[in-house]
Amino acid sequence: MSATLFGVETPGLCQLPGFARAHENAVIALIGAIAAQAPFRTMLTPGGGRLSAAMTNCGQAGWVSDRRGYRYERTDPLSRQPWPAMPGLFQTLAQNAAHQAGFPGFTPDVCLINRYEPGAKMALHQDRDEADFTAPIVSVSLGLAATFLWGGPTRAAKAQKLPLFSGDVVVWGGPARLTFHGIAPLKPGPHKLGLRYNLTFRRAL
Ligand code: MD6
Ligand code: FE
């Protein structure tokens, strides 16, 4: 299955609008429990800047960034404890979304959780710190609407804008796995959360 963006077939990209809608409140509550153990923090970049989205993780490892680079770590650098376990609902949601998108057998081992306050953004990047690029990435959006930027195989490619609403799921993999992508500065909006969460499930180890 593939999405059509502005009339162009995009192999490997699949949008599942509202796929997580029924679980919105349960997922938000679980994020709160994870953050009680592994708090959201804004990470340093190798260049010395700071990411504007705050992050935490659950699962067998977590994505971290600091002056030494980007990587997955099995423990939270703040607590030196393992990251919180991935809740069963997260695992099921990600597996079902991947299956529906044409990637059966996806079993994520990590979940990166991003929290955007209004004004926060994510510059165009590739997700390339995972060991297994044959596995897709499943992305779940909650809270305020965002504009997803879908670029191309190089940073120079002009990005298309894709609106994402609370409960939307996007899956990509295969030929799209290393596509440049990002999030435009988040705008305030009517959603009760007042911010946006994004969960990305990956096969990282
Ligand atoms: C976000 N997402 O939606 C940022 N990466 O807040 C990502 O960077 C991302 O959504 C890989 C796959 C799916 C994603
Ligand atoms: Fe990404």
mmCIF file of C-alpha atoms and ligand atoms in Angstrom:
data_model
loop_
_atom_site.group_PDB
_atom_site.id
_atom_site.type_symbol
_atom_site.label_atom_id
_atom_site.label_comp_id
_atom_site.label_asym_id
_atom_site.label_seq_id
_atom_site.Cartn_x
_atom_site.Cartn_y
_atom_site.Cartn_z
ATOM 1 C CA MET A 1 0.000 0.000 0.000
ATOM 2 C CA SER A 2 1.308 3.477 -0.734
ATOM 3 C CA ALA A 3 0.105 7.018 -0.260
ATOM 4 C CA THR A 4 -0.517 9.466 -3.071
ATOM 5 C CA LEU A 5 0.900 12.909 -2.308
ATOM 6 C CA PHE A 6 -0.273 15.673 -4.630
ATOM 7 C CA GLY A 7 -0.994 13.110 -7.294
ATOM 8 C CA VAL A 8 2.361 11.374 -6.967
ATOM 9 C CA GLU A 9 2.496 7.756 -5.850
ATOM 10 C CA THR A 10 4.944 7.420 -2.961
ATOM 11 C CA PRO A 11 5.967 3.771 -2.583
ATOM 12 C CA GLY A 12 6.745 2.750 0.984
ATOM 13 C CA LEU A 13 4.713 5.553 2.600
ATOM 14 C CA CYS A 14 1.298 4.724 4.032
ATOM 15 C CA GLN A 15 -1.063 7.065 5.863
ATOM 16 C CA LEU A 16 -3.627 5.571 8.257
ATOM 17 C CA PRO A 17 -5.778 8.568 9.265
ATOM 18 C CA GLY A 18 -7.392 8.125 12.695
ATOM 19 C CA PHE A 19 -5.950 4.620 13.169
ATOM 20 C CA ALA A 20 -5.060 5.283 16.850
ATOM 21 C CA ARG A 21 -8.056 7.519 17.591
ATOM 22 C CA ALA A 22 -9.898 5.001 19.796
ATOM 23 C CA HIS A 23 -6.785 4.645 21.983
ATOM 24 C CA GLU A 24 -5.920 8.342 22.253
ATOM 25 C CA ASN A 25 -6.638 8.691 25.981
ATOM 26 C CA ALA A 26 -5.061 5.360 26.922
ATOM 27 C CA VAL A 27 -1.882 6.183 25.009
ATOM 28 C CA ILE A 28 -1.681 9.646 26.596
ATOM 29 C CA ALA A 29 -2.041 8.092 30.079
ATOM 30 C CA LEU A 30 0.718 5.576 29.293
ATOM 31 C CA ILE A 31 3.013 8.383 28.102
ATOM 32 C CA GLY A 32 2.453 10.039 31.497
ATOM 33 C CA ALA A 33 3.483 6.835 33.301
ATOM 34 C CA ILE A 34 6.609 6.483 31.131
ATOM 35 C CA ALA A 35 7.566 10.128 31.709
ATOM 36 C CA ALA A 36 7.217 9.639 35.485
ATOM 37 C CA GLN A 37 10.092 7.140 35.237
ATOM 38 C CA ALA A 38 12.051 8.647 32.334
ATOM 39 C CA PRO A 39 11.234 12.372 32.142
ATOM 40 C CA PHE A 40 11.034 14.334 28.892
ATOM 41 C CA ARG A 41 14.235 16.272 28.265
ATOM 42 C CA THR A 42 15.594 18.445 25.468
ATOM 43 C CA MET A 43 18.753 16.835 24.134
ATOM 44 C CA LEU A 44 21.969 18.464 22.964
ATOM 45 C CA THR A 45 23.022 17.972 19.358
ATOM 46 C CA PRO A 46 26.563 17.034 18.294
ATOM 47 C CA GLY A 47 26.906 20.606 16.973
ATOM 48 C CA GLY A 48 26.151 22.088 20.405
ATOM 49 C CA GLY A 49 22.585 23.173 19.737
ATOM 50 C CA ARG A 50 19.527 21.823 21.477
ATOM 51 C CA LEU A 51 16.570 19.975 19.938
ATOM 52 C CA SER A 52 13.358 21.941 20.475
ATOM 53 C CA ALA A 53 11.181 18.837 20.889
ATOM 54 C CA ALA A 54 11.557 17.159 24.296
ATOM 55 C CA MET A 55 12.124 13.401 24.196
ATOM 56 C CA THR A 56 11.916 10.205 26.177
ATOM 57 C CA ASN A 57 11.812 6.519 25.204
ATOM 58 C CA CYS A 58 10.430 3.143 26.114
ATOM 59 C CA GLY A 59 11.448 -0.331 25.045
ATOM 60 C CA GLN A 60 14.736 -2.196 24.969
ATOM 61 C CA ALA A 61 16.744 0.913 24.111
ATOM 62 C CA GLY A 62 16.261 4.630 23.646
ATOM 63 C CA TRP A 63 17.421 7.138 21.036
ATOM 64 C CA VAL A 64 19.729 9.740 22.546
ATOM 65 C CA SER A 65 21.676 12.728 21.260
ATOM 66 C CA ASP A 66 24.542 14.619 22.877
ATOM 67 C CA ARG A 67 27.915 16.129 21.941
ATOM 68 C CA ARG A 68 29.161 12.619 21.103
ATOM 69 C CA GLY A 69 26.487 12.017 18.471
ATOM 70 C CA TYR A 70 23.195 10.212 17.877
ATOM 71 C CA ARG A 71 22.748 6.606 18.983
ATOM 72 C CA TYR A 72 20.609 4.085 20.830
ATOM 73 C CA GLU A 73 21.384 3.394 24.494
ATOM 74 C CA ARG A 74 19.938 0.572 26.586
ATOM 75 C CA THR A 75 19.803 2.784 29.672
ATOM 76 C CA ASP A 76 18.527 6.307 30.292
ATOM 77 C CA PRO A 77 21.566 8.596 30.707
ATOM 78 C CA LEU A 78 19.630 10.610 33.341
ATOM 79 C CA SER A 79 18.903 7.690 35.687
ATOM 80 C CA ARG A 80 21.391 5.078 34.376
ATOM 81 C CA GLN A 81 18.422 2.670 34.585
ATOM 82 C CA PRO A 82 16.878 0.705 31.696
ATOM 83 C CA TRP A 83 14.222 2.656 29.792
ATOM 84 C CA PRO A 84 10.625 1.846 30.838
ATOM 85 C CA ALA A 85 9.216 -1.266 29.162
ATOM 86 C CA MET A 86 7.118 -0.816 26.040
ATOM 87 C CA PRO A 87 3.427 -1.109 27.052
ATOM 88 C CA GLY A 88 1.483 -3.950 25.414
ATOM 89 C CA LEU A 89 -0.948 -1.466 23.861
ATOM 90 C CA PHE A 90 1.945 0.341 22.108
ATOM 91 C CA GLN A 91 3.332 -2.925 20.755
ATOM 92 C CA THR A 92 -0.093 -4.058 19.490
ATOM 93 C CA LEU A 93 -0.931 -0.699 17.934
ATOM 94 C CA ALA A 94 2.389 -0.539 16.079
ATOM 95 C CA GLN A 95 2.180 -4.139 14.860
ATOM 96 C CA ASN A 96 -1.388 -3.727 13.627
ATOM 97 C CA ALA A 97 -0.600 -0.465 11.834
ATOM 98 C CA ALA A 98 2.458 -1.976 10.142
ATOM 99 C CA HIS A 99 0.447 -5.027 9.087
ATOM 100 C CA GLN A 100 -2.262 -2.844 7.597
ATOM 101 C CA ALA A 101 0.390 -0.862 5.736
ATOM 102 C CA GLY A 102 1.848 -3.970 4.151
ATOM 103 C CA PHE A 103 4.667 -4.721 6.591
ATOM 104 C CA PRO A 104 3.543 -7.915 8.367
ATOM 105 C CA GLY A 105 5.736 -9.279 11.144
ATOM 106 C CA PHE A 106 6.995 -5.897 12.382
ATOM 107 C CA THR A 107 7.902 -6.168 16.069
ATOM 108 C CA PRO A 108 9.383 -2.869 17.292
ATOM 109 C CA ASP A 109 12.025 -3.004 19.997
ATOM 110 C CA VAL A 110 12.117 0.738 20.717
ATOM 111 C CA CYS A 111 9.692 3.656 20.860
ATOM 112 C CA LEU A 112 10.952 7.239 20.770
ATOM 113 C CA ILE A 113 8.440 9.703 22.225
ATOM 114 C CA ASN A 114 8.672 13.356 21.117
ATOM 115 C CA ARG A 115 6.823 16.181 22.848
ATOM 116 C CA TYR A 116 6.311 19.447 20.938
ATOM 117 C CA GLU A 117 5.100 22.630 22.586
ATOM 118 C CA PRO A 118 3.873 25.356 20.221
ATOM 119 C CA GLY A 119 6.902 26.729 18.354
ATOM 120 C CA ALA A 120 8.894 23.478 18.577
ATOM 121 C CA LYS A 121 9.981 21.902 15.283
ATOM 122 C CA MET A 122 12.105 19.159 13.808
ATOM 123 C CA ALA A 123 14.523 19.999 11.019
ATOM 124 C CA LEU A 124 14.688 17.769 7.928
ATOM 125 C CA HIS A 125 16.564 14.586 8.794
ATOM 126 C CA GLN A 126 16.898 10.900 7.953
ATOM 127 C CA ASP A 127 16.328 8.157 10.525
ATOM 128 C CA ARG A 128 19.523 6.186 10.081
ATOM 129 C CA ASP A 129 20.684 5.182 13.553
ATOM 130 C CA GLU A 130 18.770 1.881 13.460
ATOM 131 C CA ALA A 131 20.479 -1.433 12.743
ATOM 132 C CA ASP A 132 17.687 -2.753 10.520
ATOM 133 C CA PHE A 133 16.528 -0.597 7.575
ATOM 134 C CA THR A 134 14.394 -3.461 6.231
ATOM 135 C CA ALA A 135 11.920 -2.784 9.076
ATOM 136 C CA PRO A 136 9.504 0.133 8.631
ATOM 137 C CA ILE A 137 8.904 2.954 11.092
ATOM 138 C CA VAL A 138 5.437 3.433 12.578
ATOM 139 C CA SER A 139 4.616 6.994 13.653
ATOM 140 C CA VAL A 140 1.644 7.878 15.887
ATOM 141 C CA SER A 141 0.570 11.508 16.343
ATOM 142 C CA LEU A 142 -1.440 12.777 19.330
ATOM 143 C CA GLY A 143 -2.638 16.202 20.408
ATOM 144 C CA LEU A 144 -2.158 19.384 18.389
ATOM 145 C CA ALA A 145 -2.147 19.081 14.610
ATOM 146 C CA ALA A 146 1.221 19.323 12.879
ATOM 147 C CA THR A 147 2.581 19.819 9.390
ATOM 148 C CA PHE A 148 4.761 16.888 8.440
ATOM 149 C CA LEU A 149 7.458 17.718 5.887
ATOM 150 C CA TRP A 150 8.103 14.930 3.418
ATOM 151 C CA GLY A 151 11.279 15.524 1.439
ATOM 152 C CA GLY A 152 13.234 13.233 -0.836
ATOM 153 C CA PRO A 153 16.329 11.075 -0.855
ATOM 154 C CA THR A 154 18.597 14.128 -0.418
ATOM 155 C CA ARG A 155 18.320 17.152 1.855
ATOM 156 C CA ALA A 156 18.038 19.416 -1.183
ATOM 157 C CA ALA A 157 14.738 17.923 -2.391
ATOM 158 C CA LYS A 158 11.783 20.234 -1.899
ATOM 159 C CA ALA A 159 9.552 18.997 0.916
ATOM 160 C CA GLN A 160 5.824 18.412 0.550
ATOM 161 C CA LYS A 161 3.508 19.317 3.441
ATOM 162 C CA LEU A 162 1.310 16.668 4.984
ATOM 163 C CA PRO A 163 -1.121 17.595 7.779
ATOM 164 C CA LEU A 164 -1.167 15.183 10.743
ATOM 165 C CA PHE A 165 -3.991 15.134 13.296
ATOM 166 C CA SER A 166 -4.422 13.467 16.658
ATOM 167 C CA GLY A 167 -4.799 9.717 16.214
ATOM 168 C CA ASP A 168 -3.207 9.640 12.748
ATOM 169 C CA VAL A 169 -0.650 6.956 12.037
ATOM 170 C CA VAL A 170 1.966 7.053 9.292
ATOM 171 C CA VAL A 171 4.015 4.015 8.322
ATOM 172 C CA TRP A 172 7.023 4.080 6.054
ATOM 173 C CA GLY A 173 9.651 1.683 4.976
ATOM 174 C CA GLY A 174 11.050 -0.102 1.967
ATOM 175 C CA PRO A 175 12.049 2.376 -0.753
ATOM 176 C CA ALA A 176 10.993 5.331 1.449
ATOM 177 C CA ARG A 177 12.889 4.250 4.570
ATOM 178 C CA LEU A 178 15.658 6.877 4.304
ATOM 179 C CA THR A 179 13.534 9.774 3.049
ATOM 180 C CA PHE A 180 14.334 13.190 4.557
ATOM 181 C CA HIS A 181 11.469 14.409 6.743
ATOM 182 C CA GLY A 182 10.674 16.903 9.495
ATOM 183 C CA ILE A 183 8.010 18.864 11.363
ATOM 184 C CA ALA A 184 7.173 22.536 10.699
ATOM 185 C CA PRO A 185 7.037 24.828 13.788
ATOM 186 C CA LEU A 186 4.008 23.680 15.784
ATOM 187 C CA LYS A 187 1.086 26.109 15.911
ATOM 188 C CA PRO A 188 -1.232 26.474 18.910
ATOM 189 C CA GLY A 189 -4.654 24.935 18.367
ATOM 190 C CA PRO A 190 -7.851 23.756 20.024
ATOM 191 C CA HIS A 191 -6.750 20.274 21.136
ATOM 192 C CA LYS A 192 -7.149 19.816 24.910
ATOM 193 C CA LEU A 193 -3.545 18.631 25.310
ATOM 194 C CA GLY A 194 -2.138 21.988 24.210
ATOM 195 C CA LEU A 195 0.893 20.171 22.787
ATOM 196 C CA ARG A 196 1.745 17.347 20.441
ATOM 197 C CA TYR A 197 3.186 13.915 21.104
ATOM 198 C CA ASN A 198 4.683 11.745 18.408
ATOM 199 C CA LEU A 199 5.609 8.124 18.975
ATOM 200 C CA THR A 200 7.949 6.427 16.515
ATOM 201 C CA PHE A 201 8.326 2.666 16.713
ATOM 202 C CA ARG A 202 11.450 1.178 15.203
ATOM 203 C CA ARG A 203 13.522 -1.947 14.961
ATOM 204 C CA ALA A 204 16.739 -0.404 16.259
ATOM 205 C CA LEU A 205 18.921 -3.107 17.796
HETATM 206 C C1 MD6 B 1 7.351 13.749 14.333
HETATM 207 N N1 MD6 B 1 8.759 12.206 13.318
HETATM 208 O O1 MD6 B 1 6.396 13.340 13.688
HETATM 209 C C2 MD6 B 1 8.746 13.441 13.930
HETATM 210 N N2 MD6 B 1 10.757 9.771 11.764
HETATM 211 O O2 MD6 B 1 7.203 14.441 15.325
HETATM 212 C C3 MD6 B 1 9.829 11.672 12.764
HETATM 213 O O3 MD6 B 1 10.911 12.209 12.743
HETATM 214 C C4 MD6 B 1 9.667 10.392 12.130
HETATM 215 O O4 MD6 B 1 7.302 10.460 12.240
HETATM 216 C C5 MD6 B 1 10.664 8.595 11.153
HETATM 217 C C6 MD6 B 1 9.483 7.996 10.904
HETATM 218 C C7 MD6 B 1 8.342 8.615 11.272
HETATM 219 C C8 MD6 B 1 8.403 9.840 11.899
HETATM 220 FE FE FE B 2 12.456 10.975 11.948
#
